């Protein structure tokens, strides 16, 4: 089927191409009779305007590009929803990209968003892409970091104090009398490294406590289950009495492994206390409701869009670093 053009509409309506353009973009400049005639031609021909091409000609689209580390993690889904809600208030849409902890995929999405001249880019970086982001800004595309602070404070960012979150989690376990604590996580991105650092700080204040690091290849339920099975395989006196998981997905996998009675499962929290991070919706619905460190995920997305809109309106605005404080949510898995 041939694509119907603006020229086709103009010929059918018996007007100029400029008049058709005015009808679509500035109808107040055209008589009511002409508007009706052009609209009738549009309906008859099935013309669909190419807003993307028009926005490119204007220099910026009405789309915000969002790149997250793992779209399977409900935390990032909630961040995206918050960003989408705020963007909609501003008449913008959000296109979501999943880097999947891959520098190549991360770069591909940034290339795509640059080509599309998006209204701005929100990104939770996986790799060091400071120079790449500076190039976007130089081309008039504002950038805001999500769930990560800017090392040199040159970009606006929205994040959570993950060191404080790590301390909160382990201090809670220590208060419950736990002393052999395992941090289960991997993919040592900044957020996970900060959570581990906070855990170490908490243990440092208790000479009778110890913290071990059980590394996982990913931050997923499957990786957590494998780590839980490895803990089960240990002799009883070699097992930790508490687990701090790098996120709730890992915690849920650990929980699944520990409670498999056919493998001589352990009781949570009687034998091993367990706490996660993010407080995703599934945490409270687990067979043993999970204690977790809550992040204001939707608010992170909303705030990131606010900062992006501010920079889009004034490219010279000073970068802002918004850092939210995490919150301890106590449930049955630790008490």
JSON list of C-alpha atoms in Angstrom, two decimals, residues 100-269:
[
{"chain": "A", "resi": 100, "resn": "UNK", "atom": "CA", "xyz": [21.19, -6.15, 30.77]},
{"chain": "A", "resi": 101, "resn": "UNK", "atom": "CA", "xyz": [24.57, -5.41, 32.35]},
{"chain": "A", "resi": 102, "resn": "UNK", "atom": "CA", "xyz": [26.12, -5.13, 28.87]},
{"chain": "A", "resi": 103, "resn": "UNK", "atom": "CA", "xyz": [28.32, -2.24, 27.75]},
{"chain": "A", "resi": 104, "resn": "UNK", "atom": "CA", "xyz": [27.49, -3.05, 24.13]},
{"chain": "A", "resi": 105, "resn": "UNK", "atom": "CA", "xyz": [23.74, -2.88, 24.65]},
{"chain": "A", "resi": 106, "resn": "UNK", "atom": "CA", "xyz": [24.12, 0.24, 26.75]},
{"chain": "A", "resi": 107, "resn": "UNK", "atom": "CA", "xyz": [26.02, 1.93, 23.92]},
{"chain": "A", "resi": 108, "resn": "UNK", "atom": "CA", "xyz": [23.48, 0.76, 21.33]},
{"chain": "A", "resi": 109, "resn": "UNK", "atom": "CA", "xyz": [20.61, 2.42, 23.19]},
{"chain": "A", "resi": 110, "resn": "UNK", "atom": "CA", "xyz": [22.55, 5.66, 23.63]},
{"chain": "A", "resi": 111, "resn": "UNK", "atom": "CA", "xyz": [23.33, 5.69, 19.89]},
{"chain": "A", "resi": 112, "resn": "UNK", "atom": "CA", "xyz": [19.65, 5.15, 19.11]},
{"chain": "A", "resi": 113, "resn": "UNK", "atom": "CA", "xyz": [18.49, 7.91, 21.44]},
{"chain": "A", "resi": 114, "resn": "UNK", "atom": "CA", "xyz": [21.07, 10.31, 20.01]},
{"chain": "A", "resi": 115, "resn": "UNK", "atom": "CA", "xyz": [19.91, 9.57, 16.47]},
{"chain": "A", "resi": 116, "resn": "UNK", "atom": "CA", "xyz": [16.31, 10.14, 17.50]},
{"chain": "A", "resi": 117, "resn": "UNK", "atom": "CA", "xyz": [17.24, 13.42, 19.20]},
{"chain": "A", "resi": 118, "resn": "UNK", "atom": "CA", "xyz": [15.22, 12.49, 22.24]},
{"chain": "A", "resi": 119, "resn": "UNK", "atom": "CA", "xyz": [14.07, 15.12, 24.68]},
{"chain": "A", "resi": 120, "resn": "UNK", "atom": "CA", "xyz": [16.55, 13.75, 27.18]},
{"chain": "A", "resi": 121, "resn": "UNK", "atom": "CA", "xyz": [18.17, 10.58, 28.54]},
{"chain": "A", "resi": 122, "resn": "UNK", "atom": "CA", "xyz": [17.74, 8.95, 31.94]},
{"chain": "A", "resi": 123, "resn": "UNK", "atom": "CA", "xyz": [20.26, 6.20, 32.59]},
{"chain": "A", "resi": 124, "resn": "UNK", "atom": "CA", "xyz": [21.41, 3.83, 35.29]},
{"chain": "A", "resi": 125, "resn": "UNK", "atom": "CA", "xyz": [24.95, 3.35, 33.96]},
{"chain": "A", "resi": 126, "resn": "UNK", "atom": "CA", "xyz": [26.60, -0.04, 33.86]},
{"chain": "A", "resi": 127, "resn": "UNK", "atom": "CA", "xyz": [29.99, 1.12, 32.62]},
{"chain": "A", "resi": 128, "resn": "UNK", "atom": "CA", "xyz": [32.01, 4.33, 32.77]},
{"chain": "A", "resi": 129, "resn": "UNK", "atom": "CA", "xyz": [30.36, 6.35, 30.01]},
{"chain": "A", "resi": 130, "resn": "UNK", "atom": "CA", "xyz": [31.01, 9.88, 31.24]},
{"chain": "A", "resi": 131, "resn": "UNK", "atom": "CA", "xyz": [32.51, 11.05, 27.93]},
{"chain": "A", "resi": 132, "resn": "UNK", "atom": "CA", "xyz": [29.65, 9.47, 25.98]},
{"chain": "A", "resi": 133, "resn": "UNK", "atom": "CA", "xyz": [27.11, 11.31, 28.12]},
{"chain": "A", "resi": 134, "resn": "UNK", "atom": "CA", "xyz": [28.99, 14.57, 27.72]},
{"chain": "A", "resi": 135, "resn": "UNK", "atom": "CA", "xyz": [28.68, 14.18, 23.97]},
{"chain": "A", "resi": 136, "resn": "UNK", "atom": "CA", "xyz": [24.92, 13.84, 24.30]},
{"chain": "A", "resi": 137, "resn": "UNK", "atom": "CA", "xyz": [24.79, 17.01, 26.34]},
{"chain": "A", "resi": 138, "resn": "UNK", "atom": "CA", "xyz": [26.93, 18.85, 23.78]},
{"chain": "A", "resi": 139, "resn": "UNK", "atom": "CA", "xyz": [24.34, 17.90, 21.16]},
{"chain": "A", "resi": 140, "resn": "UNK", "atom": "CA", "xyz": [21.61, 19.47, 23.26]},
{"chain": "A", "resi": 141, "resn": "UNK", "atom": "CA", "xyz": [20.31, 16.29, 24.89]},
{"chain": "A", "resi": 142, "resn": "UNK", "atom": "CA", "xyz": [20.13, 16.61, 28.70]},
{"chain": "A", "resi": 143, "resn": "UNK", "atom": "CA", "xyz": [21.17, 13.60, 30.79]},
{"chain": "A", "resi": 144, "resn": "UNK", "atom": "CA", "xyz": [20.22, 12.55, 34.33]},
{"chain": "A", "resi": 145, "resn": "UNK", "atom": "CA", "xyz": [21.73, 9.59, 36.16]},
{"chain": "A", "resi": 146, "resn": "UNK", "atom": "CA", "xyz": [19.29, 7.23, 37.87]},
{"chain": "A", "resi": 147, "resn": "UNK", "atom": "CA", "xyz": [20.13, 5.12, 40.94]},
{"chain": "A", "resi": 148, "resn": "UNK", "atom": "CA", "xyz": [23.69, 6.38, 40.68]},
{"chain": "A", "resi": 149, "resn": "UNK", "atom": "CA", "xyz": [25.53, 9.56, 41.64]},
{"chain": "A", "resi": 150, "resn": "UNK", "atom": "CA", "xyz": [27.82, 11.50, 39.33]},
{"chain": "A", "resi": 151, "resn": "UNK", "atom": "CA", "xyz": [31.48, 11.03, 40.32]},
{"chain": "A", "resi": 152, "resn": "UNK", "atom": "CA", "xyz": [32.45, 14.57, 39.32]},
{"chain": "A", "resi": 153, "resn": "UNK", "atom": "CA", "xyz": [29.00, 16.08, 40.01]},
{"chain": "A", "resi": 154, "resn": "UNK", "atom": "CA", "xyz": [28.79, 17.25, 36.40]},
{"chain": "A", "resi": 155, "resn": "UNK", "atom": "CA", "xyz": [25.46, 15.49, 35.81]},
{"chain": "A", "resi": 156, "resn": "UNK", "atom": "CA", "xyz": [22.24, 15.70, 37.77]},
{"chain": "A", "resi": 157, "resn": "UNK", "atom": "CA", "xyz": [21.45, 12.44, 39.53]},
{"chain": "A", "resi": 158, "resn": "UNK", "atom": "CA", "xyz": [18.84, 10.71, 41.66]},
{"chain": "A", "resi": 159, "resn": "UNK", "atom": "CA", "xyz": [19.98, 7.92, 43.94]},
{"chain": "A", "resi": 160, "resn": "UNK", "atom": "CA", "xyz": [19.64, 6.25, 47.33]},
{"chain": "A", "resi": 161, "resn": "UNK", "atom": "CA", "xyz": [22.33, 6.15, 50.00]},
{"chain": "A", "resi": 162, "resn": "UNK", "atom": "CA", "xyz": [23.19, 2.47, 49.54]},
{"chain": "A", "resi": 163, "resn": "UNK", "atom": "CA", "xyz": [25.99, 2.54, 52.12]},
{"chain": "A", "resi": 164, "resn": "UNK", "atom": "CA", "xyz": [23.40, 3.61, 54.69]},
{"chain": "A", "resi": 165, "resn": "UNK", "atom": "CA", "xyz": [21.10, 0.90, 53.38]},
{"chain": "A", "resi": 166, "resn": "UNK", "atom": "CA", "xyz": [23.75, -1.76, 53.85]},
{"chain": "A", "resi": 167, "resn": "UNK", "atom": "CA", "xyz": [24.35, -0.58, 57.40]},
{"chain": "A", "resi": 168, "resn": "UNK", "atom": "CA", "xyz": [20.62, -0.63, 58.15]},
{"chain": "A", "resi": 169, "resn": "UNK", "atom": "CA", "xyz": [20.27, -4.21, 56.96]},
{"chain": "A", "resi": 170, "resn": "UNK", "atom": "CA", "xyz": [23.20, -5.64, 58.91]},
{"chain": "A", "resi": 171, "resn": "UNK", "atom": "CA", "xyz": [22.59, -3.57, 62.05]},
{"chain": "A", "resi": 172, "resn": "UNK", "atom": "CA", "xyz": [19.09, -5.07, 62.10]},
{"chain": "A", "resi": 173, "resn": "UNK", "atom": "CA", "xyz": [20.52, -8.59, 61.81]},
{"chain": "A", "resi": 174, "resn": "UNK", "atom": "CA", "xyz": [23.01, -7.85, 64.60]},
{"chain": "A", "resi": 175, "resn": "UNK", "atom": "CA", "xyz": [20.20, -6.55, 66.79]},
{"chain": "A", "resi": 176, "resn": "UNK", "atom": "CA", "xyz": [18.48, -9.91, 66.29]},
{"chain": "A", "resi": 177, "resn": "UNK", "atom": "CA", "xyz": [21.54, -11.61, 67.76]},
{"chain": "A", "resi": 178, "resn": "UNK", "atom": "CA", "xyz": [23.02, -12.81, 64.46]},
{"chain": "A", "resi": 179, "resn": "UNK", "atom": "CA", "xyz": [26.80, -12.90, 64.29]},
{"chain": "A", "resi": 180, "resn": "UNK", "atom": "CA", "xyz": [27.76, -15.03, 61.26]},
{"chain": "A", "resi": 181, "resn": "UNK", "atom": "CA", "xyz": [26.44, -12.95, 58.39]},
{"chain": "A", "resi": 182, "resn": "UNK", "atom": "CA", "xyz": [26.80, -13.63, 54.67]},
{"chain": "A", "resi": 183, "resn": "UNK", "atom": "CA", "xyz": [26.41, -10.96, 52.00]},
{"chain": "A", "resi": 184, "resn": "UNK", "atom": "CA", "xyz": [25.10, -12.67, 48.86]},
{"chain": "A", "resi": 185, "resn": "UNK", "atom": "CA", "xyz": [25.43, -10.78, 45.60]},
{"chain": "A", "resi": 186, "resn": "UNK", "atom": "CA", "xyz": [27.50, -10.18, 42.53]},
{"chain": "A", "resi": 187, "resn": "UNK", "atom": "CA", "xyz": [27.79, -8.02, 39.42]},
{"chain": "A", "resi": 188, "resn": "UNK", "atom": "CA", "xyz": [29.73, -5.48, 41.42]},
{"chain": "A", "resi": 189, "resn": "UNK", "atom": "CA", "xyz": [28.13, -2.33, 40.12]},
{"chain": "A", "resi": 190, "resn": "UNK", "atom": "CA", "xyz": [28.38, 0.74, 42.31]},
{"chain": "A", "resi": 191, "resn": "UNK", "atom": "CA", "xyz": [25.10, 0.12, 44.09]},
{"chain": "A", "resi": 192, "resn": "UNK", "atom": "CA", "xyz": [26.02, -3.42, 45.17]},
{"chain": "A", "resi": 193, "resn": "UNK", "atom": "CA", "xyz": [29.53, -2.38, 46.19]},
{"chain": "A", "resi": 194, "resn": "UNK", "atom": "CA", "xyz": [28.06, 0.38, 48.36]},
{"chain": "A", "resi": 195, "resn": "UNK", "atom": "CA", "xyz": [25.63, -2.04, 50.04]},
{"chain": "A", "resi": 196, "resn": "UNK", "atom": "CA", "xyz": [28.52, -4.37, 50.81]},
{"chain": "A", "resi": 197, "resn": "UNK", "atom": "CA", "xyz": [30.55, -1.47, 52.21]},
{"chain": "A", "resi": 198, "resn": "UNK", "atom": "CA", "xyz": [27.68, -0.49, 54.49]},
{"chain": "A", "resi": 199, "resn": "UNK", "atom": "CA", "xyz": [27.44, -4.09, 55.70]},
{"chain": "A", "resi": 200, "resn": "UNK", "atom": "CA", "xyz": [31.15, -4.11, 56.49]},
{"chain": "A", "resi": 201, "resn": "UNK", "atom": "CA", "xyz": [30.85, -0.87, 58.43]},
{"chain": "A", "resi": 202, "resn": "UNK", "atom": "CA", "xyz": [28.06, -2.32, 60.56]},
{"chain": "A", "resi": 203, "resn": "UNK", "atom": "CA", "xyz": [30.02, -5.48, 61.37]},
{"chain": "A", "resi": 204, "resn": "UNK", "atom": "CA", "xyz": [33.17, -3.48, 62.16]},
{"chain": "A", "resi": 205, "resn": "UNK", "atom": "CA", "xyz": [31.49, -2.21, 65.32]},
{"chain": "A", "resi": 206, "resn": "UNK", "atom": "CA", "xyz": [30.95, -5.74, 66.65]},
{"chain": "A", "resi": 207, "resn": "UNK", "atom": "CA", "xyz": [34.19, -7.66, 67.33]},
{"chain": "A", "resi": 208, "resn": "UNK", "atom": "CA", "xyz": [32.23, -10.88, 67.87]},
{"chain": "A", "resi": 209, "resn": "UNK", "atom": "CA", "xyz": [30.59, -10.69, 64.42]},
{"chain": "A", "resi": 210, "resn": "UNK", "atom": "CA", "xyz": [31.91, -11.75, 61.02]},
{"chain": "A", "resi": 211, "resn": "UNK", "atom": "CA", "xyz": [30.83, -10.97, 57.46]},
{"chain": "A", "resi": 212, "resn": "UNK", "atom": "CA", "xyz": [31.57, -13.21, 54.49]},
{"chain": "A", "resi": 213, "resn": "UNK", "atom": "CA", "xyz": [30.98, -12.37, 50.84]},
{"chain": "A", "resi": 214, "resn": "UNK", "atom": "CA", "xyz": [29.29, -15.02, 48.68]},
{"chain": "A", "resi": 215, "resn": "UNK", "atom": "CA", "xyz": [29.62, -13.85, 45.11]},
{"chain": "A", "resi": 216, "resn": "UNK", "atom": "CA", "xyz": [26.95, -14.61, 42.51]},
{"chain": "A", "resi": 217, "resn": "UNK", "atom": "CA", "xyz": [27.20, -14.29, 38.72]},
{"chain": "A", "resi": 218, "resn": "UNK", "atom": "CA", "xyz": [24.01, -12.21, 38.57]},
{"chain": "A", "resi": 219, "resn": "UNK", "atom": "CA", "xyz": [21.43, -10.46, 40.73]},
{"chain": "A", "resi": 220, "resn": "UNK", "atom": "CA", "xyz": [18.64, -12.91, 39.96]},
{"chain": "A", "resi": 221, "resn": "UNK", "atom": "CA", "xyz": [16.39, -15.47, 41.66]},
{"chain": "A", "resi": 222, "resn": "UNK", "atom": "CA", "xyz": [18.34, -18.30, 40.04]},
{"chain": "A", "resi": 223, "resn": "UNK", "atom": "CA", "xyz": [21.67, -16.95, 41.27]},
{"chain": "A", "resi": 224, "resn": "UNK", "atom": "CA", "xyz": [20.21, -16.60, 44.77]},
{"chain": "A", "resi": 225, "resn": "UNK", "atom": "CA", "xyz": [18.91, -20.16, 44.66]},
{"chain": "A", "resi": 226, "resn": "UNK", "atom": "CA", "xyz": [22.34, -21.48, 43.73]},
{"chain": "A", "resi": 227, "resn": "UNK", "atom": "CA", "xyz": [23.90, -19.53, 46.61]},
{"chain": "A", "resi": 228, "resn": "UNK", "atom": "CA", "xyz": [21.26, -20.89, 48.99]},
{"chain": "A", "resi": 229, "resn": "UNK", "atom": "CA", "xyz": [21.98, -24.46, 47.86]},
{"chain": "A", "resi": 230, "resn": "UNK", "atom": "CA", "xyz": [25.69, -23.87, 48.47]},
{"chain": "A", "resi": 231, "resn": "UNK", "atom": "CA", "xyz": [24.90, -22.73, 52.01]},
{"chain": "A", "resi": 232, "resn": "UNK", "atom": "CA", "xyz": [22.71, -25.81, 52.56]},
{"chain": "A", "resi": 233, "resn": "UNK", "atom": "CA", "xyz": [25.55, -28.07, 51.46]},
{"chain": "A", "resi": 234, "resn": "UNK", "atom": "CA", "xyz": [27.81, -26.83, 54.26]},
{"chain": "A", "resi": 235, "resn": "UNK", "atom": "CA", "xyz": [28.19, -28.49, 57.62]},
{"chain": "A", "resi": 236, "resn": "UNK", "atom": "CA", "xyz": [25.84, -26.95, 60.19]},
{"chain": "A", "resi": 237, "resn": "UNK", "atom": "CA", "xyz": [28.64, -25.22, 62.10]},
{"chain": "A", "resi": 238, "resn": "UNK", "atom": "CA", "xyz": [29.97, -23.67, 58.89]},
{"chain": "A", "resi": 239, "resn": "UNK", "atom": "CA", "xyz": [26.74, -22.02, 57.82]},
{"chain": "A", "resi": 240, "resn": "UNK", "atom": "CA", "xyz": [25.94, -18.34, 58.38]},
{"chain": "A", "resi": 241, "resn": "UNK", "atom": "CA", "xyz": [23.12, -17.57, 60.79]},
{"chain": "A", "resi": 242, "resn": "UNK", "atom": "CA", "xyz": [21.96, -14.63, 58.64]},
{"chain": "A", "resi": 243, "resn": "UNK", "atom": "CA", "xyz": [22.00, -13.62, 54.98]},
{"chain": "A", "resi": 244, "resn": "UNK", "atom": "CA", "xyz": [21.92, -10.09, 53.57]},
{"chain": "A", "resi": 245, "resn": "UNK", "atom": "CA", "xyz": [21.06, -10.37, 49.87]},
{"chain": "A", "resi": 246, "resn": "UNK", "atom": "CA", "xyz": [22.09, -7.64, 47.44]},
{"chain": "A", "resi": 247, "resn": "UNK", "atom": "CA", "xyz": [18.51, -7.34, 46.21]},
{"chain": "A", "resi": 248, "resn": "UNK", "atom": "CA", "xyz": [15.12, -8.94, 46.76]},
{"chain": "A", "resi": 249, "resn": "UNK", "atom": "CA", "xyz": [15.39, -11.22, 43.73]},
{"chain": "A", "resi": 250, "resn": "UNK", "atom": "CA", "xyz": [18.54, -12.80, 45.14]},
{"chain": "A", "resi": 251, "resn": "UNK", "atom": "CA", "xyz": [16.87, -13.01, 48.57]},
{"chain": "A", "resi": 252, "resn": "UNK", "atom": "CA", "xyz": [13.87, -14.84, 47.12]},
{"chain": "A", "resi": 253, "resn": "UNK", "atom": "CA", "xyz": [16.16, -17.37, 45.45]},
{"chain": "A", "resi": 254, "resn": "UNK", "atom": "CA", "xyz": [18.02, -17.95, 48.72]},
{"chain": "A", "resi": 255, "resn": "UNK", "atom": "CA", "xyz": [14.68, -18.39, 50.49]},
{"chain": "A", "resi": 256, "resn": "UNK", "atom": "CA", "xyz": [13.52, -20.96, 47.95]},
{"chain": "A", "resi": 257, "resn": "UNK", "atom": "CA", "xyz": [16.69, -23.01, 48.42]},
{"chain": "A", "resi": 258, "resn": "UNK", "atom": "CA", "xyz": [16.71, -22.86, 52.21]},
{"chain": "A", "resi": 259, "resn": "UNK", "atom": "CA", "xyz": [13.11, -24.00, 52.53]},
{"chain": "A", "resi": 260, "resn": "UNK", "atom": "CA", "xyz": [13.29, -27.02, 50.22]},
{"chain": "A", "resi": 261, "resn": "UNK", "atom": "CA", "xyz": [12.61, -29.68, 52.84]},
{"chain": "A", "resi": 262, "resn": "UNK", "atom": "CA", "xyz": [13.55, -32.50, 50.47]},
{"chain": "A", "resi": 263, "resn": "UNK", "atom": "CA", "xyz": [17.11, -31.21, 50.65]},
{"chain": "A", "resi": 264, "resn": "UNK", "atom": "CA", "xyz": [17.13, -30.95, 54.40]},
{"chain": "A", "resi": 265, "resn": "UNK", "atom": "CA", "xyz": [15.92, -27.38, 54.30]},
{"chain": "A", "resi": 266, "resn": "UNK", "atom": "CA", "xyz": [16.42, -24.84, 57.05]},
{"chain": "A", "resi": 267, "resn": "UNK", "atom": "CA", "xyz": [13.89, -22.71, 58.86]},
{"chain": "A", "resi": 268, "resn": "UNK", "atom": "CA", "xyz": [13.73, -18.98, 58.15]},
{"chain": "A", "resi": 269, "resn": "UNK", "atom": "CA", "xyz": [14.33, -17.09, 60.38]}
]
